[in-house]
Tab-separated table of C-alpha atoms in Angstrom:
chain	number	residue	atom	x	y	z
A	1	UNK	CA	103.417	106.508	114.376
A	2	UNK	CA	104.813	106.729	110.987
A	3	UNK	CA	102.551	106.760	107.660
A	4	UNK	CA	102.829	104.373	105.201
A	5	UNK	CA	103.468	105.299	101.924
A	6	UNK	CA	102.466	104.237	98.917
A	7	UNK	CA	100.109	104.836	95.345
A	8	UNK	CA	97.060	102.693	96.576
A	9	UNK	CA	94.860	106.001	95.809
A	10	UNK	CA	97.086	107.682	93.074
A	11	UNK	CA	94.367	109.530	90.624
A	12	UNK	CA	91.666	109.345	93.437
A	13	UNK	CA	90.010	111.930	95.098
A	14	UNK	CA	88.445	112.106	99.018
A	15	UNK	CA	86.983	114.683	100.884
A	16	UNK	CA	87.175	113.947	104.522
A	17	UNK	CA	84.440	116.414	106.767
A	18	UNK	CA	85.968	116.871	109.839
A	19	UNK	CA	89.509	116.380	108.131
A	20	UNK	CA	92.021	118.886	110.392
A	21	UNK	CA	91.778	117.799	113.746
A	22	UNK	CA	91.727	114.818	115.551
A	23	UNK	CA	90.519	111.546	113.895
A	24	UNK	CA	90.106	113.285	110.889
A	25	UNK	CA	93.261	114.420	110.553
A	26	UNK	CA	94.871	111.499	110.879
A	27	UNK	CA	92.661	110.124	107.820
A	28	UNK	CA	93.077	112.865	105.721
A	29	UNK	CA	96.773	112.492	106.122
A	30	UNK	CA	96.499	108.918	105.500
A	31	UNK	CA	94.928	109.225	102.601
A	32	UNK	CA	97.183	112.106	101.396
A	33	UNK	CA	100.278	109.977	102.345
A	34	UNK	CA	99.111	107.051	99.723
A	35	UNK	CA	98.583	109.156	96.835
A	36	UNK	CA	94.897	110.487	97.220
A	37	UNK	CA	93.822	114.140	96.638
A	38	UNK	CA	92.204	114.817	99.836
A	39	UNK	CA	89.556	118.321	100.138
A	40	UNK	CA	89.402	118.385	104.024
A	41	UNK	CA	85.943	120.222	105.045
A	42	UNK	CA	85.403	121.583	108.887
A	43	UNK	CA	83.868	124.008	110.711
A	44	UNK	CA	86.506	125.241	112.846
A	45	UNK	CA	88.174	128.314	110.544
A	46	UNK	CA	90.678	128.699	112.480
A	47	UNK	CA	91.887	124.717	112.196
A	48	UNK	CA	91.133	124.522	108.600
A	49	UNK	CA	93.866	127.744	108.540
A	50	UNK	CA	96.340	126.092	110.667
A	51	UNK	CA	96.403	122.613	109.034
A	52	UNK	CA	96.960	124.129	105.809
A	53	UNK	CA	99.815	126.242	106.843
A	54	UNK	CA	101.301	123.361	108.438
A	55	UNK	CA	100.920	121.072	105.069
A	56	UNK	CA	102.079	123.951	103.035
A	57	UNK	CA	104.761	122.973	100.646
A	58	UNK	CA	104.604	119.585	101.476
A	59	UNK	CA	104.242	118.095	97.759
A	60	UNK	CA	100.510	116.637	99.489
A	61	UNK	CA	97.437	117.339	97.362
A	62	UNK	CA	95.493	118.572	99.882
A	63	UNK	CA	92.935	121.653	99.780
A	64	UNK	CA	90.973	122.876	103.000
A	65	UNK	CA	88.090	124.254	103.262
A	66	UNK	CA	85.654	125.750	105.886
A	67	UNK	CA	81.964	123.775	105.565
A	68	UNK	CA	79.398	123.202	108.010
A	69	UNK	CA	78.193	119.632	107.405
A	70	UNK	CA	74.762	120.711	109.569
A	71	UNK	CA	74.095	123.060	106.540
A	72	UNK	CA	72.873	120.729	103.595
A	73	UNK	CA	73.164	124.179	101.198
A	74	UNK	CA	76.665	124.568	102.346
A	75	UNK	CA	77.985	121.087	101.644
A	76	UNK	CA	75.915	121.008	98.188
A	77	UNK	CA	77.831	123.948	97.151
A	78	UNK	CA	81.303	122.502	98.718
A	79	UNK	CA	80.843	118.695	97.041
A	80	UNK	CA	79.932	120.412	93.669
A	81	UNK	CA	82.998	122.775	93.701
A	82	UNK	CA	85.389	120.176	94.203
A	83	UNK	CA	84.157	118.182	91.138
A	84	UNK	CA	83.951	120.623	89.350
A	85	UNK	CA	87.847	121.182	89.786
A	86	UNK	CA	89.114	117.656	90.107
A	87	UNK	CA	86.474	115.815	87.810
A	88	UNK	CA	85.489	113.127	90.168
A	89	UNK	CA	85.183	111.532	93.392
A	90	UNK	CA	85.794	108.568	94.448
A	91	UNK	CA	86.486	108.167	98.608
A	92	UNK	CA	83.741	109.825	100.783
A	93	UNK	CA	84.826	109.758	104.760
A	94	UNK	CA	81.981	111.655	106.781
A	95	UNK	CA	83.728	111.926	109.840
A	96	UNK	CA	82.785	114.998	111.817
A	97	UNK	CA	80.993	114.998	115.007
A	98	UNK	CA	80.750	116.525	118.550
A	99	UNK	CA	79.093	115.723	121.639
A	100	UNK	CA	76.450	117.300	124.181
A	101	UNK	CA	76.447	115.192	127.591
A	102	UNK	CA	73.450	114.893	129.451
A	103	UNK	CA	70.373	112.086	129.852
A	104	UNK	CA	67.702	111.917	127.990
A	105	UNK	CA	65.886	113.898	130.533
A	106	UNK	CA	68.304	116.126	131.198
A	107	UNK	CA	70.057	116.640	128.023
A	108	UNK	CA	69.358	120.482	126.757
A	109	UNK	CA	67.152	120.827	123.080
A	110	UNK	CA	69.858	122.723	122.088
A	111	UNK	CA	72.601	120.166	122.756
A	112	UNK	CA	70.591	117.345	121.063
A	113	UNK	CA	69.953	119.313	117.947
A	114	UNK	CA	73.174	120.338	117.908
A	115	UNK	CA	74.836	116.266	118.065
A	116	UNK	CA	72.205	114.987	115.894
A	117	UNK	CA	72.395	118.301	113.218
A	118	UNK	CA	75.866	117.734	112.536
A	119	UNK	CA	76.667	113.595	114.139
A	120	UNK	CA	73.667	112.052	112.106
A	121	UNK	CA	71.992	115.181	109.435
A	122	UNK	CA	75.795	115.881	108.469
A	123	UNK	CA	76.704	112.103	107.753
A	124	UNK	CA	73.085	112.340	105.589
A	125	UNK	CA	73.664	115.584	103.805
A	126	UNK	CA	77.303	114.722	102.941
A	127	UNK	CA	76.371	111.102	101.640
A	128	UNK	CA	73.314	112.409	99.778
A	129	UNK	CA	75.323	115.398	97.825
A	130	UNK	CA	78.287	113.240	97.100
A	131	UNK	CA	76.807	109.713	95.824
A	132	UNK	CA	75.926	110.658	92.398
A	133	UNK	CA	79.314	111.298	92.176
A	134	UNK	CA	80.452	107.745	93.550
A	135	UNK	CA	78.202	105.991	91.086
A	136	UNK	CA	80.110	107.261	88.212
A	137	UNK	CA	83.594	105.993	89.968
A	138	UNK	CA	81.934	103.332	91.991
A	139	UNK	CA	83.885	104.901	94.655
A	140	UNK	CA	83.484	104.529	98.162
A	141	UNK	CA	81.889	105.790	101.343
A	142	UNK	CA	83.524	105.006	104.936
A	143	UNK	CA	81.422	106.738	107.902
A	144	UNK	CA	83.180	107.046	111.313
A	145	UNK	CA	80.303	106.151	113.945
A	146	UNK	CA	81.370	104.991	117.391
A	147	UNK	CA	81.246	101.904	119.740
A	148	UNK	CA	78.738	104.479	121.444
A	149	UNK	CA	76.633	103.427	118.550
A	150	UNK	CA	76.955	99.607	119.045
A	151	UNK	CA	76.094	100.683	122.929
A	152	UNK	CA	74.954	102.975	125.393
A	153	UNK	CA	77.334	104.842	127.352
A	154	UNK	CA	76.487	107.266	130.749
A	155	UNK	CA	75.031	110.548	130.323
A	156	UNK	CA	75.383	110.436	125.888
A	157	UNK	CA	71.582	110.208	125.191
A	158	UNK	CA	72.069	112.703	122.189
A	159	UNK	CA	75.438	110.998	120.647
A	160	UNK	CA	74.131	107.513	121.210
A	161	UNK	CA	71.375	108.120	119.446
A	162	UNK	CA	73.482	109.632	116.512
A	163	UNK	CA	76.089	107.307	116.497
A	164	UNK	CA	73.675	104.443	116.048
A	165	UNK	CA	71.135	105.846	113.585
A	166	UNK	CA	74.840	106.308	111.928
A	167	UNK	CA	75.386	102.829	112.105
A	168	UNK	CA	71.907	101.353	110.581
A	169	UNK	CA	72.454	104.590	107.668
A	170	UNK	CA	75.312	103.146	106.687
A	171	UNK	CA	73.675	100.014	106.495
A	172	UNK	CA	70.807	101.132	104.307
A	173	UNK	CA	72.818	103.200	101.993
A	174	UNK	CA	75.263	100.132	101.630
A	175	UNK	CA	71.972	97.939	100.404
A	176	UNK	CA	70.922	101.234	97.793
A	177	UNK	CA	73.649	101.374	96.306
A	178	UNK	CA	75.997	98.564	96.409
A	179	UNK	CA	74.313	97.322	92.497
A	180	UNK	CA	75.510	100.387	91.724
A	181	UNK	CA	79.087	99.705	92.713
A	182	UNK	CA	79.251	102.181	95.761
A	183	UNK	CA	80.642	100.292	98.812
A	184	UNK	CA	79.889	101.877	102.247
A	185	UNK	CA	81.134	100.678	105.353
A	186	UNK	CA	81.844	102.641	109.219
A	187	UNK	CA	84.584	102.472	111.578
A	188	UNK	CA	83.643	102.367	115.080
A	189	UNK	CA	86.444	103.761	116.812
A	190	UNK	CA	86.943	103.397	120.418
A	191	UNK	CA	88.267	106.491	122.892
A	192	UNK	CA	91.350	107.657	120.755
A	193	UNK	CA	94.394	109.746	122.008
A	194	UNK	CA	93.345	112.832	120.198
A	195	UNK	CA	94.776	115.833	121.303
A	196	UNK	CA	91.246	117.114	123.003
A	197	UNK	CA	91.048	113.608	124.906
A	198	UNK	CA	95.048	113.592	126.355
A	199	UNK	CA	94.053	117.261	127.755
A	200	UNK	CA	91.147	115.686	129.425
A	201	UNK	CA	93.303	112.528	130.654
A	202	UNK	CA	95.671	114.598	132.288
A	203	UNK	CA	93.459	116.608	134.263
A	204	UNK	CA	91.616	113.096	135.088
A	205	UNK	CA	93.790	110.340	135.540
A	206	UNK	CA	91.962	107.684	136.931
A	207	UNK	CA	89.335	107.675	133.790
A	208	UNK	CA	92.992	106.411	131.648
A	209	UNK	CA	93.111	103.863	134.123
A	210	UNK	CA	89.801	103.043	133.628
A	211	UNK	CA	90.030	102.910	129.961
A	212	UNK	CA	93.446	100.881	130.589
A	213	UNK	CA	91.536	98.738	132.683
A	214	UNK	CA	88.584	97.734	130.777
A	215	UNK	CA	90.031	97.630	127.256
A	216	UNK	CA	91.690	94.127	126.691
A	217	UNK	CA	94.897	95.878	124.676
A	218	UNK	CA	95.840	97.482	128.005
A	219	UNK	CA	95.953	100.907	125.739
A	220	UNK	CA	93.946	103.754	123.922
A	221	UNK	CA	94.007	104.125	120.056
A	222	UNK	CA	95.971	106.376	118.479
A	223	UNK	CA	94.251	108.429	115.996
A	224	UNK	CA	96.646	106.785	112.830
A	225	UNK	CA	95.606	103.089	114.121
A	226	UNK	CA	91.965	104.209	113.002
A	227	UNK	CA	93.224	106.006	110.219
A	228	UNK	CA	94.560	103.002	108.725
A	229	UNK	CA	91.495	100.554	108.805
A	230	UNK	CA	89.398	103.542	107.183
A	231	UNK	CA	92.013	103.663	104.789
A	232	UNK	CA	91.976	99.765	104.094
A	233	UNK	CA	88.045	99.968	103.772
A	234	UNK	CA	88.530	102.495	101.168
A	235	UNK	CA	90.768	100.761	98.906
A	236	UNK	CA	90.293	97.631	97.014
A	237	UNK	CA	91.433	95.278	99.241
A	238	UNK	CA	88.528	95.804	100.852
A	239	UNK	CA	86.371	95.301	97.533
A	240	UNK	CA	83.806	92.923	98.663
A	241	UNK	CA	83.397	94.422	101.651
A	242	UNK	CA	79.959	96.844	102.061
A	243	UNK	CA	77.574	97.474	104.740
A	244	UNK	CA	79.537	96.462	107.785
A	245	UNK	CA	81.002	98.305	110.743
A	246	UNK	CA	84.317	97.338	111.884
A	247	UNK	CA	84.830	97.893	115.532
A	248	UNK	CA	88.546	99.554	116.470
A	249	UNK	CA	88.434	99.508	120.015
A	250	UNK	CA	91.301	97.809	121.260
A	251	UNK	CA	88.468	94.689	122.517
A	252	UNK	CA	86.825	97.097	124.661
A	253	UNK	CA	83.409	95.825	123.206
A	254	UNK	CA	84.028	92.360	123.507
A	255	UNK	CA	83.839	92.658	126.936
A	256	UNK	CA	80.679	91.943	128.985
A	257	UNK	CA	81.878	94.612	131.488
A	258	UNK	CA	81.503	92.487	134.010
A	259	UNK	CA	84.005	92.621	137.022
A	260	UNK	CA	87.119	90.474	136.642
A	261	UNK	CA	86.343	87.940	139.676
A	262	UNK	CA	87.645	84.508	138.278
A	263	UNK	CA	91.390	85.039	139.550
Protein backbone atom coordinates (compact mmCIF):
# COMPACT_ATOMS: atom_id res chain seq x y z
CA UNK A 1 0.00 0.00 0.00
CA UNK A 2 1.49 3.27 -0.76
CA UNK A 3 1.85 6.22 1.96
CA UNK A 4 0.37 9.30 1.56
CA UNK A 5 2.29 12.19 1.67
CA UNK A 6 1.87 15.27 2.88
CA UNK A 7 2.80 18.27 5.85
CA UNK A 8 -0.30 17.49 8.12
CA UNK A 9 2.41 17.02 11.08
CA UNK A 10 5.29 19.30 9.74
CA UNK A 11 6.97 20.82 13.15
CA UNK A 12 5.35 17.97 15.26
CA UNK A 13 6.87 15.47 17.16
CA UNK A 14 5.56 11.56 18.08
CA UNK A 15 7.07 8.88 19.75
CA UNK A 16 5.44 5.66 18.83
CA UNK A 17 6.42 2.55 21.64
CA UNK A 18 6.39 -0.37 19.79
CA UNK A 19 7.31 1.71 16.54
CA UNK A 20 9.66 -0.98 14.31
CA UNK A 21 7.67 -3.85 13.77
CA UNK A 22 4.40 -4.66 12.88
CA UNK A 23 1.51 -2.21 13.59
CA UNK A 24 3.84 0.08 14.85
CA UNK A 25 5.79 0.33 12.11
CA UNK A 26 3.40 1.05 9.87
CA UNK A 27 2.40 4.18 12.19
CA UNK A 28 5.62 5.37 12.72
CA UNK A 29 6.11 5.43 9.02
CA UNK A 30 2.89 7.08 8.60
CA UNK A 31 3.57 9.60 10.64
CA UNK A 32 7.14 10.07 9.29
CA UNK A 33 5.70 10.09 5.69
CA UNK A 34 3.40 13.36 6.60
CA UNK A 35 6.01 15.41 8.02
CA UNK A 36 6.20 14.32 11.80
CA UNK A 37 9.47 13.67 13.73
CA UNK A 38 8.81 10.29 14.92
CA UNK A 39 11.30 8.71 18.19
CA UNK A 40 10.26 4.99 17.73
CA UNK A 41 10.80 3.16 21.30
CA UNK A 42 10.88 -0.95 21.51
CA UNK A 43 12.24 -3.55 23.23
CA UNK A 44 13.47 -5.72 20.62
CA UNK A 45 17.38 -4.32 20.05
CA UNK A 46 17.84 -6.06 17.41
CA UNK A 47 14.54 -4.47 15.43
CA UNK A 48 15.15 -1.07 16.68
CA UNK A 49 18.85 -1.75 14.76
CA UNK A 50 17.37 -3.05 11.68
CA UNK A 51 14.60 -0.44 11.12
CA UNK A 52 17.03 2.21 11.43
CA UNK A 53 19.44 0.84 8.98
CA UNK A 54 16.71 0.33 6.66
CA UNK A 55 15.41 4.19 7.07
CA UNK A 56 18.93 5.35 6.90
CA UNK A 57 19.36 8.15 4.49
CA UNK A 58 15.95 8.37 3.77
CA UNK A 59 15.49 12.32 4.38
CA UNK A 60 12.72 10.79 7.38
CA UNK A 61 13.16 12.33 10.83
CA UNK A 62 13.12 9.39 12.57
CA UNK A 63 15.35 8.33 15.72
CA UNK A 64 15.11 4.73 17.37
CA UNK A 65 15.58 3.81 20.40
CA UNK A 66 15.63 0.65 22.66
CA UNK A 67 12.94 1.23 25.83
CA UNK A 68 11.08 -1.14 27.78
CA UNK A 69 7.63 0.41 28.26
CA UNK A 70 7.16 -2.27 31.46
CA UNK A 71 10.00 -0.17 33.09
CA UNK A 72 8.33 3.23 34.23
CA UNK A 73 12.26 4.48 35.08
CA UNK A 74 13.20 3.58 31.62
CA UNK A 75 10.50 5.42 29.70
CA UNK A 76 10.84 8.54 32.22
CA UNK A 77 14.34 8.80 31.18
CA UNK A 78 13.46 8.06 27.28
CA UNK A 79 10.27 10.76 27.15
CA UNK A 80 12.55 13.36 28.94
CA UNK A 81 15.51 12.88 26.50
CA UNK A 82 13.58 13.41 23.55
CA UNK A 83 12.25 16.81 24.79
CA UNK A 84 14.95 17.75 25.81
CA UNK A 85 16.34 17.51 22.11
CA UNK A 86 13.31 18.39 20.07
CA UNK A 87 11.56 20.89 22.57
CA UNK A 88 8.17 19.38 22.56
CA UNK A 89 5.73 16.78 21.99
CA UNK A 90 2.85 16.73 20.59
CA UNK A 91 1.52 12.97 19.17
CA UNK A 92 1.76 10.16 21.83
CA UNK A 93 0.89 6.50 20.14
CA UNK A 94 1.37 3.76 22.97
CA UNK A 95 1.23 0.93 20.86
CA UNK A 96 3.30 -1.96 22.13
CA UNK A 97 1.97 -5.15 23.34
CA UNK A 98 2.36 -8.99 23.35
CA UNK A 99 0.35 -11.83 24.28
CA UNK A 100 0.44 -14.95 26.76
CA UNK A 101 -2.44 -17.54 25.76
CA UNK A 102 -4.00 -19.48 28.29
CA UNK A 103 -7.49 -19.28 30.57
CA UNK A 104 -7.83 -17.70 33.40
CA UNK A 105 -7.15 -20.87 35.18
CA UNK A 106 -4.64 -21.97 33.23
CA UNK A 107 -2.85 -18.95 32.16
CA UNK A 108 0.88 -18.98 33.87
CA UNK A 109 1.64 -15.79 36.66
CA UNK A 110 4.36 -15.19 34.63
CA UNK A 111 2.51 -14.80 31.32
CA UNK A 112 -0.16 -12.52 32.91
CA UNK A 113 2.35 -10.21 34.45
CA UNK A 114 4.14 -10.21 31.58
CA UNK A 115 0.74 -8.97 29.06
CA UNK A 116 -0.53 -6.76 31.66
CA UNK A 117 3.33 -5.21 32.63
CA UNK A 118 3.87 -4.08 29.27
CA UNK A 119 -0.20 -4.28 27.34
CA UNK A 120 -1.84 -2.14 30.22
CA UNK A 121 1.36 -0.71 32.94
CA UNK A 122 3.25 0.33 29.58
CA UNK A 123 0.17 2.24 27.99
CA UNK A 124 0.06 3.90 31.87
CA UNK A 125 3.70 4.66 32.31
CA UNK A 126 4.07 6.06 28.76
CA UNK A 127 0.83 8.31 29.07
CA UNK A 128 1.77 9.41 32.59
CA UNK A 129 5.58 10.54 31.62
CA UNK A 130 4.54 12.14 28.41
CA UNK A 131 1.24 14.29 29.27
CA UNK A 132 2.82 17.18 30.87
CA UNK A 133 4.34 17.49 27.78
CA UNK A 134 0.97 17.37 25.69
CA UNK A 135 -0.56 20.04 27.87
CA UNK A 136 1.89 22.55 26.77
CA UNK A 137 1.12 21.57 22.86
CA UNK A 138 -2.32 20.31 23.55
CA UNK A 139 -1.10 17.48 21.59
CA UNK A 140 -2.50 14.23 21.34
CA UNK A 141 -2.61 10.69 22.64
CA UNK A 142 -3.90 7.66 20.33
CA UNK A 143 -3.64 4.14 22.26
CA UNK A 144 -3.84 0.96 20.09
CA UNK A 145 -6.12 -1.51 22.24
CA UNK A 146 -7.86 -4.34 20.42
CA UNK A 147 -11.40 -5.64 19.49
CA UNK A 148 -10.12 -8.26 22.19
CA UNK A 149 -10.84 -5.38 24.45
CA UNK A 150 -14.44 -4.66 23.23
CA UNK A 151 -14.72 -8.75 23.67
CA UNK A 152 -13.56 -11.88 24.88
CA UNK A 153 -11.75 -14.10 22.68
CA UNK A 154 -10.65 -18.13 23.49
CA UNK A 155 -7.86 -18.85 25.68
CA UNK A 156 -6.66 -14.58 26.02
CA UNK A 157 -7.66 -14.18 29.74
CA UNK A 158 -4.40 -12.05 30.29
CA UNK A 159 -4.70 -9.77 26.92
CA UNK A 160 -8.42 -9.36 27.33
CA UNK A 161 -8.08 -8.12 30.40
CA UNK A 162 -5.33 -5.61 29.16
CA UNK A 163 -6.82 -4.66 26.15
CA UNK A 164 -9.97 -3.57 27.92
CA UNK A 165 -8.65 -1.89 31.06
CA UNK A 166 -6.82 -0.13 27.86
CA UNK A 167 -9.95 0.81 26.55
CA UNK A 168 -11.80 2.40 29.82
CA UNK A 169 -7.86 4.23 30.46
CA UNK A 170 -8.20 5.85 27.55
CA UNK A 171 -11.47 6.83 28.47
CA UNK A 172 -10.57 8.32 31.82
CA UNK A 173 -7.51 10.06 30.71
CA UNK A 174 -9.63 11.55 27.74
CA UNK A 175 -12.17 13.09 30.63
CA UNK A 176 -8.67 14.48 32.77
CA UNK A 177 -7.43 16.09 30.41
CA UNK A 178 -9.47 17.05 27.52
CA UNK A 179 -9.98 20.99 29.49
CA UNK A 180 -6.62 20.90 29.13
CA UNK A 181 -6.61 20.48 25.38
CA UNK A 182 -5.11 16.85 25.28
CA UNK A 183 -7.33 14.65 23.05
CA UNK A 184 -7.00 10.85 23.57
CA UNK A 185 -8.64 8.37 21.62
CA UNK A 186 -7.69 4.17 20.75
CA UNK A 187 -7.79 2.22 17.70
CA UNK A 188 -9.08 -1.15 18.02
CA UNK A 189 -7.55 -2.97 15.35
CA UNK A 190 -8.74 -6.24 14.22
CA UNK A 191 -6.21 -9.41 13.23
CA UNK A 192 -3.76 -7.46 10.85
CA UNK A 193 -1.39 -9.02 8.18
CA UNK A 194 1.70 -8.33 10.15
CA UNK A 195 4.55 -10.16 9.25
CA UNK A 196 4.37 -12.47 12.66
CA UNK A 197 0.55 -13.23 11.78
CA UNK A 198 1.16 -14.25 7.70
CA UNK A 199 3.93 -16.78 9.24
CA UNK A 200 1.27 -18.14 11.42
CA UNK A 201 -1.44 -18.16 8.46
CA UNK A 202 0.64 -20.13 6.38
CA UNK A 203 1.39 -22.81 8.63
CA UNK A 204 -2.56 -22.69 9.51
CA UNK A 205 -4.68 -22.09 6.74
CA UNK A 206 -7.99 -22.76 7.70
CA UNK A 207 -7.81 -20.01 10.73
CA UNK A 208 -7.47 -17.27 7.27
CA UNK A 209 -10.48 -18.84 6.20
CA UNK A 210 -11.95 -18.41 9.29
CA UNK A 211 -11.01 -14.87 9.62
CA UNK A 212 -12.19 -14.55 5.79
CA UNK A 213 -15.24 -16.06 6.83
CA UNK A 214 -16.40 -14.20 9.76
CA UNK A 215 -15.17 -10.70 8.90
CA UNK A 216 -17.84 -8.96 6.63
CA UNK A 217 -14.85 -7.30 4.24
CA UNK A 218 -14.03 -10.86 3.16
CA UNK A 219 -10.20 -9.74 4.16
CA UNK A 220 -7.58 -9.05 7.00
CA UNK A 221 -6.16 -5.49 7.64
CA UNK A 222 -3.14 -4.51 6.49
CA UNK A 223 -1.00 -2.93 8.99
CA UNK A 224 -1.05 0.79 6.83
CA UNK A 225 -5.10 0.59 6.81
CA UNK A 226 -4.68 1.00 10.74
CA UNK A 227 -1.94 3.20 10.37
CA UNK A 228 -3.97 5.65 8.66
CA UNK A 229 -7.05 6.05 11.06
CA UNK A 230 -4.37 6.49 13.99
CA UNK A 231 -2.93 8.96 11.88
CA UNK A 232 -6.37 10.80 11.18
CA UNK A 233 -7.10 10.69 15.06
CA UNK A 234 -3.92 12.44 15.56
CA UNK A 235 -4.34 15.31 13.38
CA UNK A 236 -6.85 18.01 13.46
CA UNK A 237 -9.34 16.71 11.49
CA UNK A 238 -10.04 14.77 14.15
CA UNK A 239 -10.15 17.88 16.64
CA UNK A 240 -13.32 17.31 18.41
CA UNK A 241 -12.85 13.98 18.66
CA UNK A 242 -11.59 12.56 22.43
CA UNK A 243 -12.35 9.61 24.44
CA UNK A 244 -13.62 7.20 21.85
CA UNK A 245 -12.34 3.97 20.37
CA UNK A 246 -12.70 3.47 16.78
CA UNK A 247 -13.05 -0.12 15.83
CA UNK A 248 -10.82 -1.18 12.47
CA UNK A 249 -11.86 -4.54 12.00
CA UNK A 250 -13.04 -4.96 8.67
CA UNK A 251 -17.00 -5.45 10.52
CA UNK A 252 -15.77 -8.36 12.28
CA UNK A 253 -17.43 -6.89 15.53
CA UNK A 254 -20.57 -6.07 14.12
CA UNK A 255 -21.28 -9.43 13.83
CA UNK A 256 -23.31 -11.44 16.39
CA UNK A 257 -21.21 -14.52 15.42
CA UNK A 258 -23.96 -16.30 14.91
CA UNK A 259 -24.02 -18.98 12.05
CA UNK A 260 -25.11 -17.69 8.65
CA UNK A 261 -28.49 -19.87 8.36
CA UNK A 262 -30.96 -17.39 6.58
CA UNK A 263 -29.86 -18.43 2.89
Amino acid sequence: MNMIKSSRFAGKVAIVTGGVSGIGAAITLRLLSEGATVVAFDIAAGAVESFSAIHAGSGLHLQAHVVDVADAEGVQAAVAAVVAEHGRLDIVVPNAGIASPGTAADVSLEGWNAVLGVDLNGVFHTMRFTLPHLVATRGSIVTTASISGLGGDYRLAAYNAAKGAVVNLTRSVAVDFGKQGVRVNAVAPGPALTEGLRQWLEAAPHVRDAYSENIPLGRLAAPEEIASVVAFLASDDASYITGTTIAVDGGLTSWTGQPHVMG
